[in-house]
Amino acid sequence: MSDIIILVIASRGEFYDQFINEYWIPMIKYAKKYNNIKIFLIFGNDSKIDDLSDIKDNILVFNHAETMPNILEKTLDAFDLCLKNYNFDFVLRTNLSSFIML
């Protein structure tokens, strides 16, 4: 089976937290059953993530503020981290409002 990394551009707020809590946290927990799928939520350094400690291994925080122009920078940093630390065949970069069937 191929190794897959899913990178999810994320931010905090009532609207976004609904996606995190109702979809992405359960998806992350489900994906842990498989050794070949890794899901990471990608945040800027000004995001409050203390309440997400149960998925802390699936959170990447980069030194960029949570602004629209910094989405590209967070994406490039995440790609760089993955290339240096993981072996994978596929990477999917998406956002919180995407839905995936594993």
The first five atom37 places (N, CA, C, CB, O) and aatype in JSON, in Angstrom:
{
  "aatype": [12, 15, 3, 9, 9, 9, 10, 19, 9, 0, 15, 1, 7, 6, 13, 18, 3, 5, 13, 9, 2, 6, 18, 17, 9, 14, 12, 9, 11, 18, 0, 11, 11, 18, 2, 2, 9, 11, 9, 13, 10, 9, 13, 7, 2, 3, 15, 11, 9, 3, 3, 10, 15, 3, 9, 11, 3, 2, 9, 10, 19, 13, 2, 8, 0, 6, 16, 12, 14, 2, 9, 10, 6, 11, 16, 10, 3, 0, 13, 3, 10, 4, 10, 11, 2, 18, 2, 13, 3, 13, 19, 10, 1, 16, 2, 10, 15, 15, 13, 9, 12, 10],
  "atom_mask": [
    [1, 1, 1, 1, 1],
    [1, 1, 1, 1, 1],
    [1, 1, 1, 1, 1],
    [1, 1, 1, 1, 1],
    [1, 1, 1, 1, 1],
    [1, 1, 1, 1, 1],
    [1, 1, 1, 1, 1],
    [1, 1, 1, 1, 1],
    [1, 1, 1, 1, 1],
    [1, 1, 1, 1, 1],
    [1, 1, 1, 1, 1],
    [1, 1, 1, 1, 1],
    [1, 1, 1, 0, 1],
    [1, 1, 1, 1, 1],
    [1, 1, 1, 1, 1],
    [1, 1, 1, 1, 1],
    [1, 1, 1, 1, 1],
    [1, 1, 1, 1, 1],
    [1, 1, 1, 1, 1],
    [1, 1, 1, 1, 1],
    [1, 1, 1, 1, 1],
    [1, 1, 1, 1, 1],
    [1, 1, 1, 1, 1],
    [1, 1, 1, 1, 1],
    [1, 1, 1, 1, 1],
    [1, 1, 1, 1, 1],
    [1, 1, 1, 1, 1],
    [1, 1, 1, 1, 1],
    [1, 1, 1, 1, 1],
    [1, 1, 1, 1, 1],
    [1, 1, 1, 1, 1],
    [1, 1, 1, 1, 1],
    [1, 1, 1, 1, 1],
    [1, 1, 1, 1, 1],
    [1, 1, 1, 1, 1],
    [1, 1, 1, 1, 1],
    [1, 1, 1, 1, 1],
    [1, 1, 1, 1, 1],
    [1, 1, 1, 1, 1],
    [1, 1, 1, 1, 1],
    [1, 1, 1, 1, 1],
    [1, 1, 1, 1, 1],
    [1, 1, 1, 1, 1],
    [1, 1, 1, 0, 1],
    [1, 1, 1, 1, 1],
    [1, 1, 1, 1, 1],
    [1, 1, 1, 1, 1],
    [1, 1, 1, 1, 1],
    [1, 1, 1, 1, 1],
    [1, 1, 1, 1, 1],
    [1, 1, 1, 1, 1],
    [1, 1, 1, 1, 1],
    [1, 1, 1, 1, 1],
    [1, 1, 1, 1, 1],
    [1, 1, 1, 1, 1],
    [1, 1, 1, 1, 1],
    [1, 1, 1, 1, 1],
    [1, 1, 1, 1, 1],
    [1, 1, 1, 1, 1],
    [1, 1, 1, 1, 1],
    [1, 1, 1, 1, 1],
    [1, 1, 1, 1, 1],
    [1, 1, 1, 1, 1],
    [1, 1, 1, 1, 1],
    [1, 1, 1, 1, 1],
    [1, 1, 1, 1, 1],
    [1, 1, 1, 1, 1],
    [1, 1, 1, 1, 1],
    [1, 1, 1, 1, 1],
    [1, 1, 1, 1, 1],
    [1, 1, 1, 1, 1],
    [1, 1, 1, 1, 1],
    [1, 1, 1, 1, 1],
    [1, 1, 1, 1, 1],
    [1, 1, 1, 1, 1],
    [1, 1, 1, 1, 1],
    [1, 1, 1, 1, 1],
    [1, 1, 1, 1, 1],
    [1, 1, 1, 1, 1],
    [1, 1, 1, 1, 1],
    [1, 1, 1, 1, 1],
    [1, 1, 1, 1, 1],
    [1, 1, 1, 1, 1],
    [1, 1, 1, 1, 1],
    [1, 1, 1, 1, 1],
    [1, 1, 1, 1, 1],
    [1, 1, 1, 1, 1],
    [1, 1, 1, 1, 1],
    [1, 1, 1, 1, 1],
    [1, 1, 1, 1, 1],
    [1, 1, 1, 1, 1],
    [1, 1, 1, 1, 1],
    [1, 1, 1, 1, 1],
    [1, 1, 1, 1, 1],
    [1, 1, 1, 1, 1],
    [1, 1, 1, 1, 1],
    [1, 1, 1, 1, 1],
    [1, 1, 1, 1, 1],
    [1, 1, 1, 1, 1],
    [1, 1, 1, 1, 1],
    [1, 1, 1, 1, 1],
    [1, 1, 1, 1, 1]
  ],
  "atom_positions": [
    [[0.82, -1.19, 0.0], [0.0, 0.0, 0.0], [0.87, 1.25, 0.0], [-0.94, 0.0, 1.21], [1.97, 1.24, 0.55]],
    [[0.4, 2.31, -0.59], [1.15, 3.56, -0.67], [0.99, 4.38, 0.59], [0.69, 4.36, -1.88], [-0.06, 4.39, 1.23]],
    [[2.06, 5.08, 0.94], [2.0, 6.0, 2.08], [1.42, 7.32, 1.6], [3.4, 6.2, 2.72], [1.82, 7.86, 0.56]],
    [[0.49, 7.83, 2.37], [-0.23, 9.05, 2.02], [-0.11, 10.03, 3.18], [-1.72, 8.76, 1.69], [-0.3, 9.66, 4.33]],
    [[0.19, 11.28, 2.86], [0.17, 12.36, 3.84], [-0.9, 13.35, 3.4], [1.58, 13.06, 3.98], [-0.94, 13.78, 2.25]],
    [[-1.78, 13.7, 4.34], [-2.82, 14.69, 4.09], [-2.5, 15.91, 4.95], [-4.27, 14.12, 4.4], [-2.48, 15.82, 6.18]],
    [[-2.26, 17.03, 4.29], [-1.96, 18.29, 4.97], [-3.18, 19.19, 4.89], [-0.71, 19.0, 4.34], [-3.67, 19.49, 3.8]],
    [[-3.68, 19.6, 6.04], [-4.91, 20.39, 6.1], [-4.6, 21.78, 6.63], [-5.97, 19.69, 6.99], [-4.24, 21.95, 7.79]],
    [[-4.75, 22.77, 5.76], [-4.58, 24.16, 6.2], [-5.72, 24.46, 7.18], [-4.59, 25.17, 4.98], [-6.89, 24.28, 6.85]],
    [[-5.36, 24.91, 8.37], [-6.36, 25.09, 9.42], [-6.19, 26.43, 10.11], [-6.28, 23.95, 10.44], [-5.12, 27.03, 10.07]],
    [[-7.25, 26.89, 10.72], [-7.21, 28.06, 11.59], [-8.33, 27.88, 12.61], [-7.36, 29.4, 10.77], [-9.15, 26.97, 12.49]],
    [[-8.36, 28.75, 13.58], [-9.32, 28.62, 14.67], [-10.39, 29.69, 14.56], [-8.62, 28.71, 16.03], [-10.16, 30.76, 14.0]],
    [[-11.55, 29.39, 15.09], [-12.71, 30.26, 15.09], [-13.93, 29.37, 15.17], [0.0, 0.0, 0.0], [-13.85, 28.18, 14.87]],
    [[-15.05, 29.92, 15.55], [-16.26, 29.11, 15.74], [-16.6, 28.29, 14.49], [-17.44, 30.01, 16.1], [-16.92, 27.11, 14.59]],
    [[-16.55, 28.92, 13.34], [-16.87, 28.24, 12.08], [-15.87, 27.12, 11.8], [-16.89, 29.25, 10.91], [-16.28, 26.0, 11.48]],
    [[-14.58, 27.41, 11.91], [-13.54, 26.43, 11.6], [-13.46, 25.32, 12.64], [-12.19, 27.11, 11.48], [-13.21, 24.16, 12.29]],
    [[-13.68, 25.66, 13.91], [-13.64, 24.65, 14.96], [-14.71, 23.57, 14.77], [-13.82, 25.3, 16.32], [-14.51, 22.43, 15.17]],
    [[-15.8, 23.92, 14.17], [-16.84, 22.93, 13.89], [-16.29, 21.85, 12.94], [-18.11, 23.63, 13.28], [-16.53, 20.66, 13.15]],
    [[-15.57, 22.26, 11.9], [-14.95, 21.29, 10.98], [-13.9, 20.45, 11.71], [-14.31, 22.02, 9.79], [-13.82, 19.24, 11.52]],
    [[-13.11, 21.11, 12.53], [-12.06, 20.39, 13.27], [-12.68, 19.35, 14.18], [-11.2, 21.36, 14.09], [-12.29, 18.19, 14.14]],
    [[-13.64, 19.76, 15.01], [-14.2, 18.87, 16.02], [-15.12, 17.79, 15.46], [-14.95, 19.67, 17.02], [-15.11, 16.66, 15.93]],
    [[-15.89, 18.13, 14.46], [-16.89, 17.18, 13.97], [-16.38, 16.3, 12.82], [-18.11, 17.91, 13.52], [-16.94, 15.23, 12.58]],
    [[-15.35, 16.74, 12.13], [-14.86, 15.94, 11.01], [-13.4, 15.54, 11.15], [-15.06, 16.69, 9.72], [-13.08, 14.35, 11.12]],
    [[-12.5, 16.51, 11.31], [-11.08, 16.19, 11.23], [-10.55, 15.41, 12.42], [-10.31, 17.44, 11.08], [-9.73, 14.51, 12.23]],
    [[-10.97, 15.71, 13.63], [-10.5, 14.92, 14.77], [-10.95, 13.46, 14.64], [-11.02, 15.51, 16.1], [-10.13, 12.56, 14.8]],
    [[-12.23, 13.19, 14.34], [-12.59, 11.79, 14.12], [-11.85, 11.15, 12.95], [-14.08, 11.68, 13.87], [-11.49, 9.97, 13.02]],
    [[-11.6, 11.9, 11.88], [-10.87, 11.35, 10.73], [-9.43, 11.02, 11.11], [-10.89, 12.34, 9.55], [-8.9, 9.98, 10.71]],
    [[-8.79, 11.89, 11.88], [-7.43, 11.64, 12.34], [-7.39, 10.37, 13.19], [-6.89, 12.84, 13.15], [-6.5, 9.54, 13.02]],
    [[-8.34, 10.23, 14.09], [-8.38, 9.05, 14.95], [-8.65, 7.79, 14.12], [-9.46, 9.2, 16.03], [-8.07, 6.73, 14.4]],
    [[-9.49, 7.89, 13.13], [-9.76, 6.76, 12.24], [-8.52, 6.38, 11.44], [-10.92, 7.09, 11.29], [-8.21, 5.19, 11.31]],
    [[-7.81, 7.36, 10.92], [-6.63, 7.11, 10.1], [-5.5, 6.47, 10.88], [-6.15, 8.41, 9.48], [-4.63, 5.83, 10.29]],
    [[-5.49, 6.62, 12.2], [-4.43, 6.02, 13.01], [-4.48, 4.5, 12.97], [-4.54, 6.51, 14.46], [-3.51, 3.84, 13.35]],
    [[-5.59, 3.93, 12.52], [-5.68, 2.48, 12.38], [-4.78, 1.98, 11.26], [-7.13, 2.06, 12.1], [-4.43, 0.8, 11.21]],
    [[-4.4, 2.87, 10.38], [-3.6, 2.52, 9.21], [-2.22, 3.13, 9.32], [-4.3, 2.98, 7.91], [-2.09, 4.33, 9.59]],
    [[-1.2, 2.34, 9.13], [0.17, 2.84, 9.25], [0.6, 3.67, 8.05], [1.12, 1.7, 9.43], [1.64, 4.32, 8.1]],
    [[-0.18, 3.65, 6.99], [0.27, 4.31, 5.77], [-0.42, 5.66, 5.51], [0.02, 3.41, 4.6], [-0.21, 6.26, 4.46]],
    [[-1.24, 6.14, 6.46], [-1.93, 7.42, 6.28], [-1.58, 8.32, 7.46], [-3.47, 7.22, 6.17], [-1.75, 7.94, 8.62]],
    [[-1.1, 9.51, 7.15], [-0.83, 10.52, 8.18], [-1.61, 11.78, 7.81], [0.72, 10.81, 8.3], [-1.59, 12.23, 6.66]],
    [[-2.29, 12.33, 8.79], [-3.05, 13.57, 8.59], [-2.49, 14.61, 9.56], [-4.59, 13.35, 8.82], [-2.34, 14.36, 10.75]],
    [[-2.19, 15.8, 9.02], [-1.68, 16.9, 9.83], [-2.54, 18.14, 9.61], [-0.2, 17.2, 9.49], [-2.84, 18.51, 8.48]],
    [[-2.94, 18.78, 10.71], [-3.57, 20.1, 10.65], [-2.44, 21.12, 10.75], [-4.66, 20.3, 11.8], [-1.58, 21.01, 11.62]],
    [[-2.45, 22.1, 9.87], [-1.37, 23.08, 9.79], [-1.87, 24.43, 10.28], [-0.83, 23.19, 8.34], [-2.82, 24.99, 9.73]],
    [[-1.23, 24.95, 11.32], [-1.62, 26.22, 11.92], [-0.46, 27.21, 11.87], [-2.08, 26.01, 13.37], [0.7, 26.83, 11.74]],
    [[-0.8, 28.48, 11.99], [0.18, 29.53, 12.19], [0.5, 29.64, 13.66], [0.0, 0.0, 0.0], [-0.2, 29.08, 14.5]],
    [[1.57, 30.36, 13.97], [2.04, 30.43, 15.36], [1.17, 31.26, 16.29], [3.42, 30.96, 15.38], [1.41, 31.28, 17.49]],
    [[0.17, 31.96, 15.76], [-0.7, 32.74, 16.63], [-2.03, 32.04, 16.89], [-0.95, 34.1, 16.02], [-2.97, 32.65, 17.39]],
    [[-2.11, 30.75, 16.57], [-3.33, 29.98, 16.82], [-3.29, 29.35, 18.2], [-3.52, 28.89, 15.74], [-2.25, 28.85, 18.64]],
    [[-4.42, 29.38, 18.87], [-4.55, 28.72, 20.16], [-4.91, 27.26, 19.9], [-5.64, 29.42, 21.07], [-5.98, 26.97, 19.36]],
    [[-4.02, 26.36, 20.28], [-4.25, 24.94, 19.99], [-4.18, 24.06, 21.24], [-3.24, 24.44, 18.98], [-4.18, 22.84, 21.14]],
    [[-4.13, 24.68, 22.42], [-4.02, 23.93, 23.67], [-5.14, 22.91, 23.84], [-4.01, 24.88, 24.85], [-4.92, 21.84, 24.41]],
    [[-6.33, 23.22, 23.37], [-7.47, 22.32, 23.55], [-7.46, 21.16, 22.56], [-8.77, 23.1, 23.4], [-8.37, 20.32, 22.58]],
    [[-6.46, 21.09, 21.71], [-6.36, 20.0, 20.73], [-5.28, 19.0, 21.12], [-6.07, 20.57, 19.33], [-4.69, 18.34, 20.25]],
    [[-5.01, 18.88, 22.41], [-3.91, 18.04, 22.88], [-4.08, 16.57, 22.54], [-3.75, 18.2, 24.36], [-3.09, 15.84, 22.44]],
    [[-5.31, 16.1, 22.36], [-5.51, 14.69, 22.05], [-5.07, 14.33, 20.63], [-6.97, 14.32, 22.23], [-4.95, 13.15, 20.3]],
    [[-4.82, 15.34, 19.79], [-4.29, 15.09, 18.44], [-2.98, 15.86, 18.22], [-5.33, 15.48, 17.37], [-2.64, 16.19, 17.08]],
    [[-2.26, 16.14, 19.29], [-1.06, 16.99, 19.2], [-0.02, 16.44, 18.23], [-0.44, 17.14, 20.57], [0.73, 17.22, 17.64]],
    [[0.04, 15.12, 18.06], [1.0, 14.55, 17.12], [0.6, 14.78, 15.67], [1.14, 13.06, 17.37], [1.38, 14.51, 14.75]],
    [[-0.6, 15.28, 15.47], [-1.11, 15.54, 14.12], [-1.25, 17.03, 13.84], [-2.45, 14.85, 13.93], [-1.98, 17.43, 12.93]],
    [[-0.55, 17.84, 14.62], [-0.61, 19.29, 14.45], [0.78, 19.81, 14.11], [-1.17, 19.98, 15.73], [1.76, 19.49, 14.78]],
    [[0.83, 20.62, 13.08], [2.06, 21.31, 12.72], [1.82, 22.8, 12.88], [2.51, 20.96, 11.25], [0.82, 23.33, 12.39]],
    [[2.73, 23.47, 13.56], [2.64, 24.92, 13.76], [3.89, 25.55, 13.16], [2.49, 25.29, 15.3], [5.01, 25.18, 13.49]],
    [[3.67, 26.5, 12.27], [4.79, 27.17, 11.62], [4.82, 28.63, 12.0], [4.69, 27.02, 10.09], [3.81, 29.2, 12.44]],
    [[5.97, 29.24, 11.84], [6.22, 30.6, 12.29], [5.65, 31.63, 11.3], [7.72, 30.83, 12.49], [6.38, 32.42, 10.71]],
    [[4.33, 31.58, 11.15], [3.62, 32.52, 10.28], [2.3, 32.86, 10.96], [3.38, 31.91, 8.85], [1.67, 32.0, 11.59]],
    [[1.88, 34.09, 10.84], [0.59, 34.49, 11.39], [-0.53, 33.88, 10.55], [0.45, 36.05, 11.44], [-0.33, 33.55, 9.38]],
    [[-1.69, 33.73, 11.16], [-2.86, 33.19, 10.48], [-3.48, 34.26, 9.59], [-3.9, 32.66, 11.49], [-4.49, 34.87, 9.95]],
    [[-2.88, 34.47, 8.43], [-3.44, 35.39, 7.45], [-3.47, 34.7, 6.1], [-2.61, 36.72, 7.39], [-2.73, 33.74, 5.86]],
    [[-4.31, 35.2, 5.22], [-4.46, 34.6, 3.89], [-3.13, 34.52, 3.12], [-5.47, 35.39, 3.09], [-2.84, 33.47, 2.55]],
    [[-2.33, 35.58, 3.09], [-1.08, 35.47, 2.34], [-0.12, 34.41, 2.87], [-0.38, 36.8, 2.33], [0.71, 33.9, 2.12]],
    [[-0.23, 34.06, 4.14], [0.69, 33.1, 4.74], [0.29, 31.64, 4.49], [0.78, 33.34, 6.22], [1.02, 30.73, 4.88]],
    [[-0.84, 31.41, 3.84], [-1.23, 30.04, 3.53], [-0.18, 29.38, 2.65], [-2.61, 30.01, 2.83], [0.17, 28.22, 2.87]],
    [[0.32, 30.09, 1.68], [1.37, 29.54, 0.82], [2.6, 29.2, 1.63], [1.72, 30.53, -0.3], [3.19, 28.13, 1.45]],
    [[3.01, 30.09, 2.53], [4.21, 29.85, 3.34], [4.02, 28.63, 4.24], [4.53, 31.08, 4.19], [4.93, 27.81, 4.36]],
    [[2.85, 28.5, 4.86], [2.58, 27.33, 5.7], [2.61, 26.06, 4.87], [1.22, 27.47, 6.41], [3.12, 25.03, 5.31]],
    [[2.07, 26.11, 3.66], [2.06, 24.95, 2.78], [3.48, 24.54, 2.41], [1.25, 25.24, 1.51], [3.82, 23.36, 2.49]],
    [[4.3, 25.5, 2.02], [5.68, 25.19, 1.64], [6.48, 24.64, 2.82], [6.36, 26.43, 1.08], [7.28, 23.72, 2.65]],
    [[6.27, 25.2, 4.0], [6.95, 24.69, 5.2], [6.52, 23.26, 5.5], [6.66, 25.6, 6.41], [7.34, 22.43, 5.88]],
    [[5.24, 22.97, 5.33], [4.74, 21.62, 5.57], [5.31, 20.63, 4.56], [3.2, 21.59, 5.52], [5.71, 19.53, 4.94]],
    [[5.37, 21.02, 3.29], [5.98, 20.16, 2.28], [7.43, 19.88, 2.64], [5.89, 20.82, 0.88], [7.89, 18.74, 2.58]],
    [[8.16, 20.92, 3.02], [9.56, 20.77, 3.37], [9.72, 19.81, 4.55], [10.17, 22.14, 3.71], [10.58, 18.93, 4.52]],
    [[8.92, 19.97, 5.59], [8.98, 19.1, 6.76], [8.71, 17.65, 6.36], [7.98, 19.56, 7.82], [9.4, 16.74, 6.81]],
    [[7.71, 17.44, 5.52], [7.37, 16.07, 5.09], [8.49, 15.45, 4.28], [6.08, 16.08, 4.26], [8.83, 14.28, 4.48]],
    [[9.08, 16.22, 3.37], [10.17, 15.7, 2.55], [11.37, 15.3, 3.41], [10.59, 16.73, 1.51], [12.07, 14.34, 3.09]],
    [[11.62, 16.03, 4.47], [12.78, 15.77, 5.32], [12.53, 14.66, 6.35], [13.17, 17.02, 6.04], [13.49, 14.05, 6.83]],
    [[11.26, 14.39, 6.69], [10.99, 13.5, 7.82], [10.15, 12.27, 7.53], [10.33, 14.26, 8.86], [10.03, 11.4, 8.39]],
    [[9.57, 12.16, 6.36], [8.67, 11.05, 6.06], [8.95, 10.47, 4.69], [7.22, 11.5, 6.15], [9.42, 11.16, 3.78]],
    [[8.66, 9.19, 4.56], [8.65, 8.55, 3.25], [7.19, 8.44, 2.84], [9.35, 7.13, 3.28], [6.37, 7.92, 3.6]],
    [[6.87, 8.91, 1.67], [5.48, 8.88, 1.22], [5.44, 8.81, -0.3], [4.7, 10.11, 1.73], [6.38, 9.19, -0.99]],
    [[4.31, 8.32, -0.79], [4.09, 8.25, -2.23], [3.2, 9.38, -2.72], [3.47, 6.91, -2.6], [3.34, 9.85, -3.85]],
    [[2.28, 9.81, -1.86], [1.32, 10.85, -2.24], [1.16, 11.84, -1.11], [-0.05, 10.23, -2.61], [1.23, 11.49, 0.07]],
    [[0.95, 13.1, -1.48], [0.61, 14.12, -0.51], [-0.59, 14.89, -1.07], [1.83, 15.08, -0.23], [-0.64, 15.24, -2.24]],
    [[-1.53, 15.13, -0.2], [-2.71, 15.91, -0.54], [-2.74, 17.11, 0.38], [-4.03, 15.07, -0.43], [-2.75, 16.95, 1.6]],
    [[-2.75, 18.31, -0.19], [-2.87, 19.53, 0.61], [-4.27, 20.07, 0.39], [-1.78, 20.59, 0.24], [-4.67, 20.34, -0.74]],
    [[-5.0, 20.22, 1.46], [-6.39, 20.64, 1.37], [-6.68, 21.64, 2.48], [-7.34, 19.43, 1.46], [-5.76, 22.14, 3.13]],
    [[-7.95, 21.93, 2.7], [-8.33, 22.83, 3.78], [-9.41, 22.18, 4.64], [-8.83, 24.19, 3.22], [-9.87, 21.08, 4.33]],
    [[-9.8, 22.85, 5.7], [-10.74, 22.27, 6.66], [-12.09, 21.9, 6.06], [-10.96, 23.23, 7.78], [-12.73, 20.97, 6.55]],
    [[-12.52, 22.58, 5.03], [-13.86, 22.34, 4.51], [-13.93, 21.23, 3.47], [-14.4, 23.6, 3.92], [-14.99, 20.98, 2.89]],
    [[-12.8, 20.55, 3.22], [-12.8, 19.42, 2.3], [-13.17, 18.15, 3.06], [-11.43, 19.26, 1.62], [-12.91, 18.01, 4.25]],
    [[-13.78, 17.22, 2.34], [-14.17, 15.96, 2.93], [-13.54, 14.84, 2.11], [-15.71, 15.82, 2.99], [-13.58, 14.87, 0.88]],
    [[-12.97, 13.86, 2.8], [-12.26, 12.78, 2.16], [-12.83, 11.46, 2.65], [-10.73, 12.87, 2.43], [-13.15, 11.32, 3.83]],
    [[-12.95, 10.5, 1.77], [-13.31, 9.14, 2.15], [-12.05, 8.3, 2.03], [-14.48, 8.57, 1.25], [-11.5, 8.15, 0.95]],
    [[-11.6, 7.75, 3.17], [-10.39, 6.92, 3.15], [-10.73, 5.51, 2.7], [-9.72, 6.88, 4.56], [-9.85, 4.65, 2.62]]
  ]
}
